[in-house]
């Protein structure tokens, strides 16, 4: 059964521990397809806006001894893990901790290193975040209702669950989770709150579902709380708002012919990426249909099964 979200990667040969004991175990999803799709240029400058454990950036840097990469993550523990993972590349890597939607305004009219020959994004929550109980992304273990990718921000999932009114909760579950029982779930939550732990909330949500209503995907039952947890995570981190801002700004910071590759893990992200890439006046879509993992990749990394990669290139004019 699902356990509360769409984690995007699993293990790697190197583990990097953060201050909360979180191990950044990272098999980058669609890694070869993403790096090949960005079409590396000799000595190019690249931007990885969701570095996680650094897997995609490490592959990119290893393929070109003169490439430079700026890496971003809003999670300080991810930045620490990436610094350890990418240390061998020295000053070819620059680190920036924060929301990727806030990065471009910091560059000014003349970017310090110039515009980018390529950009990559691997959206969603990482396995390191998902598998660390105290982060509250999963209901597999009893944990605080947190879900913050950046632990320094104020808003948590508990704040939303325990203070939003019934209508606001129902709208959130339906809009960000596409949950058809959103009103029933919101009504029960308001009646039984406050909630402190992930498991208490998940159990309450489960009681809102008749057995026949449990959705099945590829023959496997999805826990009834999965979509609500996705919705909460998106709301806590303002993920779609940040993605919208990034997609509006990114094309202008690509060099002519430079490419952008984005891996998404649920339909809300994928639809937004698809439409914004198509609507851009200066981008040409490279992937008419998204690239998806091979059966072999899914077999070795089951959490990759929902990944979709879309690519676009800036016009040469």
mmCIF file of C-alpha atoms in Angstrom:
data_model
loop_
_atom_site.group_PDB
_atom_site.id
_atom_site.type_symbol
_atom_site.label_atom_id
_atom_site.label_comp_id
_atom_site.label_asym_id
_atom_site.label_seq_id
_atom_site.Cartn_x
_atom_site.Cartn_y
_atom_site.Cartn_z
ATOM 1 C CA UNK A 1 0.000 0.000 0.000
ATOM 2 C CA UNK A 2 1.045 3.589 -0.480
ATOM 3 C CA UNK A 3 2.451 5.374 2.506
ATOM 4 C CA UNK A 4 1.783 9.011 1.943
ATOM 5 C CA UNK A 5 3.239 10.595 -1.173
ATOM 6 C CA UNK A 6 5.340 10.065 -4.269
ATOM 7 C CA UNK A 7 8.964 9.584 -3.228
ATOM 8 C CA UNK A 8 11.260 9.883 -6.188
ATOM 9 C CA UNK A 9 14.362 7.868 -5.503
ATOM 10 C CA UNK A 10 15.848 5.155 -3.331
ATOM 11 C CA UNK A 11 19.297 3.860 -2.539
ATOM 12 C CA UNK A 12 22.828 4.593 -3.649
ATOM 13 C CA UNK A 13 26.299 3.305 -2.884
ATOM 14 C CA UNK A 14 26.960 6.341 -0.683
ATOM 15 C CA UNK A 15 24.822 7.446 2.247
ATOM 16 C CA UNK A 16 24.941 10.960 3.686
ATOM 17 C CA UNK A 17 23.460 11.721 7.090
ATOM 18 C CA UNK A 18 21.924 15.025 8.109
ATOM 19 C CA UNK A 19 21.523 16.493 11.559
ATOM 20 C CA UNK A 20 18.238 14.666 12.107
ATOM 21 C CA UNK A 21 19.836 11.327 11.320
ATOM 22 C CA UNK A 22 18.326 11.359 7.848
ATOM 23 C CA UNK A 23 20.210 9.240 5.338
ATOM 24 C CA UNK A 24 20.165 10.607 1.813
ATOM 25 C CA UNK A 25 19.998 7.364 -0.151
ATOM 26 C CA UNK A 26 19.646 8.296 -3.751
ATOM 27 C CA UNK A 27 19.143 6.441 -7.009
ATOM 28 C CA UNK A 28 18.329 9.252 -9.433
ATOM 29 C CA UNK A 29 15.254 8.440 -11.494
ATOM 30 C CA UNK A 30 15.563 8.453 -15.307
ATOM 31 C CA UNK A 31 19.159 9.609 -14.836
ATOM 32 C CA UNK A 32 20.586 8.614 -18.207
ATOM 33 C CA UNK A 33 17.519 9.877 -20.060
ATOM 34 C CA UNK A 34 17.625 13.219 -18.267
ATOM 35 C CA UNK A 35 21.331 13.863 -18.808
ATOM 36 C CA UNK A 36 21.160 12.718 -22.433
ATOM 37 C CA UNK A 37 18.065 14.838 -23.011
ATOM 38 C CA UNK A 38 19.751 17.988 -21.748
ATOM 39 C CA UNK A 39 22.346 17.479 -24.533
ATOM 40 C CA UNK A 40 25.532 18.465 -22.719
ATOM 41 C CA UNK A 41 27.811 21.039 -24.299
ATOM 42 C CA UNK A 42 31.579 20.966 -23.698
ATOM 43 C CA UNK A 43 32.339 23.168 -20.694
ATOM 44 C CA UNK A 44 28.672 24.042 -20.271
ATOM 45 C CA UNK A 45 26.994 25.636 -17.265
ATOM 46 C CA UNK A 46 24.033 23.788 -15.778
ATOM 47 C CA UNK A 47 21.423 24.300 -13.079
ATOM 48 C CA UNK A 48 20.044 21.496 -10.921
ATOM 49 C CA UNK A 49 17.167 23.031 -9.008
ATOM 50 C CA UNK A 50 16.315 19.966 -6.873
ATOM 51 C CA UNK A 51 19.675 18.430 -6.104
ATOM 52 C CA UNK A 52 18.541 15.991 -3.391
ATOM 53 C CA UNK A 53 21.439 13.610 -2.824
ATOM 54 C CA UNK A 54 23.259 14.888 -5.909
ATOM 55 C CA UNK A 55 22.822 11.883 -8.178
ATOM 56 C CA UNK A 56 21.824 13.694 -11.371
ATOM 57 C CA UNK A 57 24.460 16.396 -10.927
ATOM 58 C CA UNK A 58 27.171 13.814 -10.236
ATOM 59 C CA UNK A 59 26.353 12.041 -13.480
ATOM 60 C CA UNK A 60 26.396 15.314 -15.397
ATOM 61 C CA UNK A 61 29.738 16.397 -13.924
ATOM 62 C CA UNK A 62 31.293 13.002 -14.540
ATOM 63 C CA UNK A 63 30.462 13.142 -18.242
ATOM 64 C CA UNK A 64 32.248 16.439 -18.897
ATOM 65 C CA UNK A 65 35.423 17.344 -17.006
ATOM 66 C CA UNK A 66 34.854 21.047 -17.722
ATOM 67 C CA UNK A 67 31.160 21.323 -16.906
ATOM 68 C CA UNK A 68 29.984 23.546 -14.058
ATOM 69 C CA UNK A 69 26.789 23.101 -12.083
ATOM 70 C CA UNK A 70 24.807 25.318 -9.743
ATOM 71 C CA UNK A 71 22.721 23.149 -7.426
ATOM 72 C CA UNK A 72 19.681 24.160 -5.383
ATOM 73 C CA UNK A 73 17.583 22.539 -2.703
ATOM 74 C CA UNK A 74 15.291 24.018 -0.072
ATOM 75 C CA UNK A 75 16.247 21.283 2.405
ATOM 76 C CA UNK A 76 19.523 22.165 4.190
ATOM 77 C CA UNK A 77 20.144 18.476 4.845
ATOM 78 C CA UNK A 78 19.915 17.776 1.126
ATOM 79 C CA UNK A 79 22.458 20.521 0.484
ATOM 80 C CA UNK A 80 24.794 18.964 3.067
ATOM 81 C CA UNK A 81 24.385 15.553 1.430
ATOM 82 C CA UNK A 82 25.037 16.993 -2.021
ATOM 83 C CA UNK A 83 28.133 18.810 -0.776
ATOM 84 C CA UNK A 84 29.510 15.505 0.461
ATOM 85 C CA UNK A 85 28.509 13.659 -2.702
ATOM 86 C CA UNK A 86 29.930 16.303 -5.074
ATOM 87 C CA UNK A 87 33.016 17.307 -3.074
ATOM 88 C CA UNK A 88 35.353 15.660 -5.581
ATOM 89 C CA UNK A 89 34.298 18.181 -8.237
ATOM 90 C CA UNK A 90 35.582 21.136 -6.220
ATOM 91 C CA UNK A 91 34.760 24.607 -7.483
ATOM 92 C CA UNK A 92 32.921 23.223 -10.502
ATOM 93 C CA UNK A 93 29.874 23.095 -8.207
ATOM 94 C CA UNK A 94 28.129 26.004 -6.499
ATOM 95 C CA UNK A 95 25.427 25.485 -3.850
ATOM 96 C CA UNK A 96 22.347 27.569 -3.119
ATOM 97 C CA UNK A 97 19.916 26.627 -0.351
ATOM 98 C CA UNK A 98 16.358 27.822 -0.805
ATOM 99 C CA UNK A 99 13.215 27.545 -2.896
ATOM 100 C CA UNK A 100 14.172 27.239 -6.572
ATOM 101 C CA UNK A 101 11.421 29.699 -7.477
ATOM 102 C CA UNK A 102 13.354 32.382 -5.571
ATOM 103 C CA UNK A 103 16.700 31.772 -7.259
ATOM 104 C CA UNK A 104 16.445 33.700 -10.532
ATOM 105 C CA UNK A 105 15.623 37.066 -8.923
ATOM 106 C CA UNK A 106 18.946 36.829 -7.072
ATOM 107 C CA UNK A 107 20.978 36.755 -10.297
ATOM 108 C CA UNK A 108 20.493 40.372 -11.329
ATOM 109 C CA UNK A 109 20.698 41.630 -14.918
ATOM 110 C CA UNK A 110 24.109 40.013 -15.488
ATOM 111 C CA UNK A 111 24.346 36.476 -14.038
ATOM 112 C CA UNK A 112 27.707 35.912 -12.312
ATOM 113 C CA UNK A 113 28.455 32.813 -14.381
ATOM 114 C CA UNK A 114 26.322 33.629 -17.423
ATOM 115 C CA UNK A 115 23.125 31.970 -18.589
ATOM 116 C CA UNK A 116 22.633 28.218 -18.357
ATOM 117 C CA UNK A 117 23.195 25.661 -21.113
ATOM 118 C CA UNK A 118 20.765 23.352 -19.399
ATOM 119 C CA UNK A 119 18.466 23.004 -16.391
ATOM 120 C CA UNK A 120 17.184 19.907 -14.646
ATOM 121 C CA UNK A 121 14.484 19.385 -12.022
ATOM 122 C CA UNK A 122 13.483 16.196 -10.205
ATOM 123 C CA UNK A 123 10.278 17.211 -8.479
ATOM 124 C CA UNK A 124 8.564 15.931 -5.362
ATOM 125 C CA UNK A 125 9.737 14.543 -2.050
ATOM 126 C CA UNK A 126 12.925 12.496 -1.932
ATOM 127 C CA UNK A 127 13.127 9.042 -0.419
ATOM 128 C CA UNK A 128 15.466 10.425 2.234
ATOM 129 C CA UNK A 129 12.741 12.831 3.362
ATOM 130 C CA UNK A 130 9.982 10.280 2.924
ATOM 131 C CA UNK A 131 11.767 7.537 4.841
ATOM 132 C CA UNK A 132 12.684 9.714 7.838
ATOM 133 C CA UNK A 133 9.733 9.373 10.234
ATOM 134 C CA UNK A 134 10.257 12.675 12.055
ATOM 135 C CA UNK A 135 9.787 14.616 8.810
ATOM 136 C CA UNK A 136 6.131 13.529 8.799
ATOM 137 C CA UNK A 137 5.786 12.860 5.052
ATOM 138 C CA UNK A 138 4.671 9.255 5.544
ATOM 139 C CA UNK A 139 2.108 7.511 7.711
ATOM 140 C CA UNK A 140 4.149 4.321 7.806
ATOM 141 C CA UNK A 141 5.335 5.301 11.308
ATOM 142 C CA UNK A 142 3.759 7.507 13.968
ATOM 143 C CA UNK A 143 5.363 10.921 13.563
ATOM 144 C CA UNK A 144 4.555 14.614 13.952
ATOM 145 C CA UNK A 145 2.412 16.147 11.207
ATOM 146 C CA UNK A 146 5.227 18.217 9.726
ATOM 147 C CA UNK A 147 5.903 17.747 5.963
ATOM 148 C CA UNK A 148 8.154 20.799 5.591
ATOM 149 C CA UNK A 149 10.879 20.450 2.971
ATOM 150 C CA UNK A 150 12.543 23.470 4.558
ATOM 151 C CA UNK A 151 12.410 22.909 8.335
ATOM 152 C CA UNK A 152 12.891 26.630 8.963
ATOM 153 C CA UNK A 153 9.522 27.630 7.524
ATOM 154 C CA UNK A 154 6.633 28.180 9.922
ATOM 155 C CA UNK A 155 3.664 26.379 8.347
ATOM 156 C CA UNK A 156 3.315 22.640 9.039
ATOM 157 C CA UNK A 157 0.753 20.026 8.088
ATOM 158 C CA UNK A 158 -0.542 20.104 11.674
ATOM 159 C CA UNK A 159 -1.306 23.811 11.306
ATOM 160 C CA UNK A 160 -3.420 23.117 8.236
ATOM 161 C CA UNK A 161 -5.236 20.086 9.634
ATOM 162 C CA UNK A 162 -6.008 21.704 12.982
ATOM 163 C CA UNK A 163 -6.918 25.251 11.913
ATOM 164 C CA UNK A 164 -8.417 25.263 8.401
ATOM 165 C CA UNK A 165 -12.201 25.176 8.301
ATOM 166 C CA UNK A 166 -14.086 22.264 6.787
ATOM 167 C CA UNK A 167 -14.634 23.843 3.396
ATOM 168 C CA UNK A 168 -11.001 24.924 3.055
ATOM 169 C CA UNK A 169 -9.805 21.417 3.915
ATOM 170 C CA UNK A 170 -12.200 19.804 1.455
ATOM 171 C CA UNK A 171 -11.120 22.155 -1.318
ATOM 172 C CA UNK A 172 -7.462 21.488 -0.559
ATOM 173 C CA UNK A 173 -7.903 17.692 -0.628
ATOM 174 C CA UNK A 174 -9.833 17.855 -3.889
ATOM 175 C CA UNK A 175 -7.581 20.372 -5.652
ATOM 176 C CA UNK A 176 -4.168 19.035 -4.643
ATOM 177 C CA UNK A 177 -5.052 15.398 -4.012
ATOM 178 C CA UNK A 178 -7.863 14.849 -6.524
ATOM 179 C CA UNK A 179 -9.628 13.101 -3.662
ATOM 180 C CA UNK A 180 -13.279 12.394 -4.481
ATOM 181 C CA UNK A 181 -14.198 11.832 -0.819
ATOM 182 C CA UNK A 182 -12.724 15.199 0.146
ATOM 183 C CA UNK A 183 -15.842 16.587 1.827
ATOM 184 C CA UNK A 184 -16.490 13.462 3.855
ATOM 185 C CA UNK A 185 -12.867 13.386 5.001
ATOM 186 C CA UNK A 186 -12.818 17.084 5.885
ATOM 187 C CA UNK A 187 -16.025 16.739 7.909
ATOM 188 C CA UNK A 188 -14.584 13.884 9.982
ATOM 189 C CA UNK A 189 -11.257 15.624 10.527
ATOM 190 C CA UNK A 190 -12.933 18.768 11.844
ATOM 191 C CA UNK A 191 -15.135 16.669 14.134
ATOM 192 C CA UNK A 192 -12.222 14.695 15.608
ATOM 193 C CA UNK A 193 -9.323 17.146 15.700
ATOM 194 C CA UNK A 194 -6.827 18.115 16.995
ATOM 195 C CA UNK A 195 -4.427 15.650 15.377
ATOM 196 C CA UNK A 196 -0.788 15.348 16.359
ATOM 197 C CA UNK A 197 0.543 12.340 14.474
ATOM 198 C CA UNK A 198 0.578 11.012 10.936
ATOM 199 C CA UNK A 199 -0.875 7.646 11.908
ATOM 200 C CA UNK A 200 -3.820 9.131 13.818
ATOM 201 C CA UNK A 201 -4.728 11.242 10.815
ATOM 202 C CA UNK A 202 -4.285 8.367 8.365
ATOM 203 C CA UNK A 203 -6.484 6.057 10.452
ATOM 204 C CA UNK A 204 -9.214 8.683 10.649
ATOM 205 C CA UNK A 205 -9.108 9.165 6.879
ATOM 206 C CA UNK A 206 -9.269 5.405 6.289
ATOM 207 C CA UNK A 207 -12.565 5.189 8.193
ATOM 208 C CA UNK A 208 -14.136 7.550 5.647
ATOM 209 C CA UNK A 209 -13.839 4.953 2.882
ATOM 210 C CA UNK A 210 -16.080 1.991 2.190
ATOM 211 C CA UNK A 211 -14.036 -1.089 1.259
ATOM 212 C CA UNK A 212 -15.314 -0.989 -2.324
ATOM 213 C CA UNK A 213 -14.024 2.560 -2.779
ATOM 214 C CA UNK A 214 -10.364 1.702 -2.224
ATOM 215 C CA UNK A 215 -8.591 2.621 -5.426
ATOM 216 C CA UNK A 216 -6.366 0.063 -7.069
ATOM 217 C CA UNK A 217 -3.350 0.881 -9.216
ATOM 218 C CA UNK A 218 -1.631 -1.873 -11.174
ATOM 219 C CA UNK A 219 -3.337 -4.425 -8.987
ATOM 220 C CA UNK A 220 -2.182 -2.881 -5.711
ATOM 221 C CA UNK A 221 -4.412 -1.144 -3.210
ATOM 222 C CA UNK A 222 -3.580 2.477 -2.403
ATOM 223 C CA UNK A 223 -3.997 3.476 1.227
ATOM 224 C CA UNK A 224 -7.013 5.803 1.542
ATOM 225 C CA UNK A 225 -4.868 8.546 3.108
ATOM 226 C CA UNK A 226 -2.369 8.729 0.238
ATOM 227 C CA UNK A 227 -4.077 11.494 -1.718
ATOM 228 C CA UNK A 228 -4.779 13.598 1.373
ATOM 229 C CA UNK A 229 -1.141 13.352 2.428
ATOM 230 C CA UNK A 230 -0.076 14.391 -1.056
ATOM 231 C CA UNK A 231 -2.403 17.379 -0.888
ATOM 232 C CA UNK A 232 -1.092 18.417 2.519
ATOM 233 C CA UNK A 233 2.530 18.150 1.382
ATOM 234 C CA UNK A 234 1.850 20.255 -1.709
ATOM 235 C CA UNK A 235 0.050 22.874 0.368
ATOM 236 C CA UNK A 236 2.676 23.016 3.129
ATOM 237 C CA UNK A 237 5.498 23.533 0.634
ATOM 238 C CA UNK A 238 3.507 25.502 -1.960
ATOM 239 C CA UNK A 239 4.944 23.113 -4.523
ATOM 240 C CA UNK A 240 2.732 23.959 -7.494
ATOM 241 C CA UNK A 241 3.069 27.701 -6.881
ATOM 242 C CA UNK A 242 6.851 27.357 -6.819
ATOM 243 C CA UNK A 243 6.827 25.210 -9.952
ATOM 244 C CA UNK A 244 4.627 27.733 -11.759
ATOM 245 C CA UNK A 245 7.020 30.553 -10.865
ATOM 246 C CA UNK A 246 10.043 28.532 -11.907
ATOM 247 C CA UNK A 247 8.528 27.622 -15.275
ATOM 248 C CA UNK A 248 7.670 31.278 -15.925
ATOM 249 C CA UNK A 249 11.234 32.433 -15.225
ATOM 250 C CA UNK A 250 13.454 29.583 -16.408
ATOM 251 C CA UNK A 251 13.301 29.959 -20.222
ATOM 252 C CA UNK A 252 14.805 33.458 -20.118
ATOM 253 C CA UNK A 253 17.850 32.127 -18.248
ATOM 254 C CA UNK A 254 18.696 29.495 -20.878
ATOM 255 C CA UNK A 255 21.262 30.123 -23.598
ATOM 256 C CA UNK A 256 20.014 29.749 -27.220
ATOM 257 C CA UNK A 257 19.554 26.041 -27.812
ATOM 258 C CA UNK A 258 19.839 25.317 -24.091
ATOM 259 C CA UNK A 259 17.540 22.630 -22.769
ATOM 260 C CA UNK A 260 15.363 22.109 -19.723
ATOM 261 C CA UNK A 261 14.406 18.673 -18.419
ATOM 262 C CA UNK A 262 11.796 18.123 -15.702
ATOM 263 C CA UNK A 263 10.827 14.875 -14.005
ATOM 264 C CA UNK A 264 7.405 14.883 -12.351
ATOM 265 C CA UNK A 265 5.714 12.252 -10.202
ATOM 266 C CA UNK A 266 1.994 13.024 -10.193
ATOM 267 C CA UNK A 267 -0.581 14.304 -12.649
ATOM 268 C CA UNK A 268 -0.846 17.820 -11.211
ATOM 269 C CA UNK A 269 2.884 18.443 -11.710
ATOM 270 C CA UNK A 270 2.978 16.772 -15.103
ATOM 271 C CA UNK A 271 0.033 18.730 -16.491
ATOM 272 C CA UNK A 272 1.544 22.002 -15.323
ATOM 273 C CA UNK A 273 4.937 21.175 -16.852
ATOM 274 C CA UNK A 274 3.408 19.981 -20.111
ATOM 275 C CA UNK A 275 1.270 23.068 -20.622
ATOM 276 C CA UNK A 276 3.864 25.638 -19.576
ATOM 277 C CA UNK A 277 6.554 24.168 -21.808
ATOM 278 C CA UNK A 278 4.131 24.149 -24.745
ATOM 279 C CA UNK A 279 2.891 27.668 -24.076
ATOM 280 C CA UNK A 280 6.338 29.275 -23.818
ATOM 281 C CA UNK A 281 7.096 31.700 -26.628
ATOM 282 C CA UNK A 282 10.798 30.817 -26.619
ATOM 283 C CA UNK A 283 10.784 27.069 -25.977
ATOM 284 C CA UNK A 284 10.290 24.161 -28.346
ATOM 285 C CA UNK A 285 9.068 20.920 -26.818
ATOM 286 C CA UNK A 286 11.479 18.063 -27.486
ATOM 287 C CA UNK A 287 9.365 15.260 -26.004
ATOM 288 C CA UNK A 288 5.937 15.053 -27.631
ATOM 289 C CA UNK A 289 5.173 12.304 -25.123
ATOM 290 C CA UNK A 290 6.910 12.038 -21.757
ATOM 291 C CA UNK A 291 9.790 9.642 -21.267
ATOM 292 C CA UNK A 292 8.955 7.037 -18.627
ATOM 293 C CA UNK A 293 11.116 4.490 -16.785
ATOM 294 C CA UNK A 294 11.814 1.155 -18.406
ATOM 295 C CA UNK A 295 10.429 -1.986 -16.789
ATOM 296 C CA UNK A 296 13.986 -2.768 -15.710
ATOM 297 C CA UNK A 297 14.331 0.570 -13.886
ATOM 298 C CA UNK A 298 10.989 0.124 -12.161
ATOM 299 C CA UNK A 299 12.007 -3.383 -11.115
ATOM 300 C CA UNK A 300 15.150 -2.071 -9.407
ATOM 301 C CA UNK A 301 13.546 1.148 -8.133
ATOM 302 C CA UNK A 302 9.767 0.674 -7.688
ATOM 303 C CA UNK A 303 9.295 4.278 -6.613
ATOM 304 C CA UNK A 304 10.265 5.360 -10.141
ATOM 305 C CA UNK A 305 7.098 3.877 -11.615
ATOM 306 C CA UNK A 306 5.146 7.143 -11.797
ATOM 307 C CA UNK A 307 8.010 9.320 -13.092
ATOM 308 C CA UNK A 308 7.613 11.283 -16.330
ATOM 309 C CA UNK A 309 10.357 13.285 -18.025
ATOM 310 C CA UNK A 310 9.596 16.194 -20.348
ATOM 311 C CA UNK A 311 12.223 18.166 -22.277
ATOM 312 C CA UNK A 312 12.198 21.484 -24.121
ATOM 313 C CA UNK A 313 14.846 23.622 -25.821
ATOM 314 C CA UNK A 314 15.182 27.386 -26.099
ATOM 315 C CA UNK A 315 14.943 28.712 -29.630
ATOM 316 C CA UNK A 316 18.206 29.670 -31.369
ATOM 317 C CA UNK A 317 16.960 33.110 -32.388
#
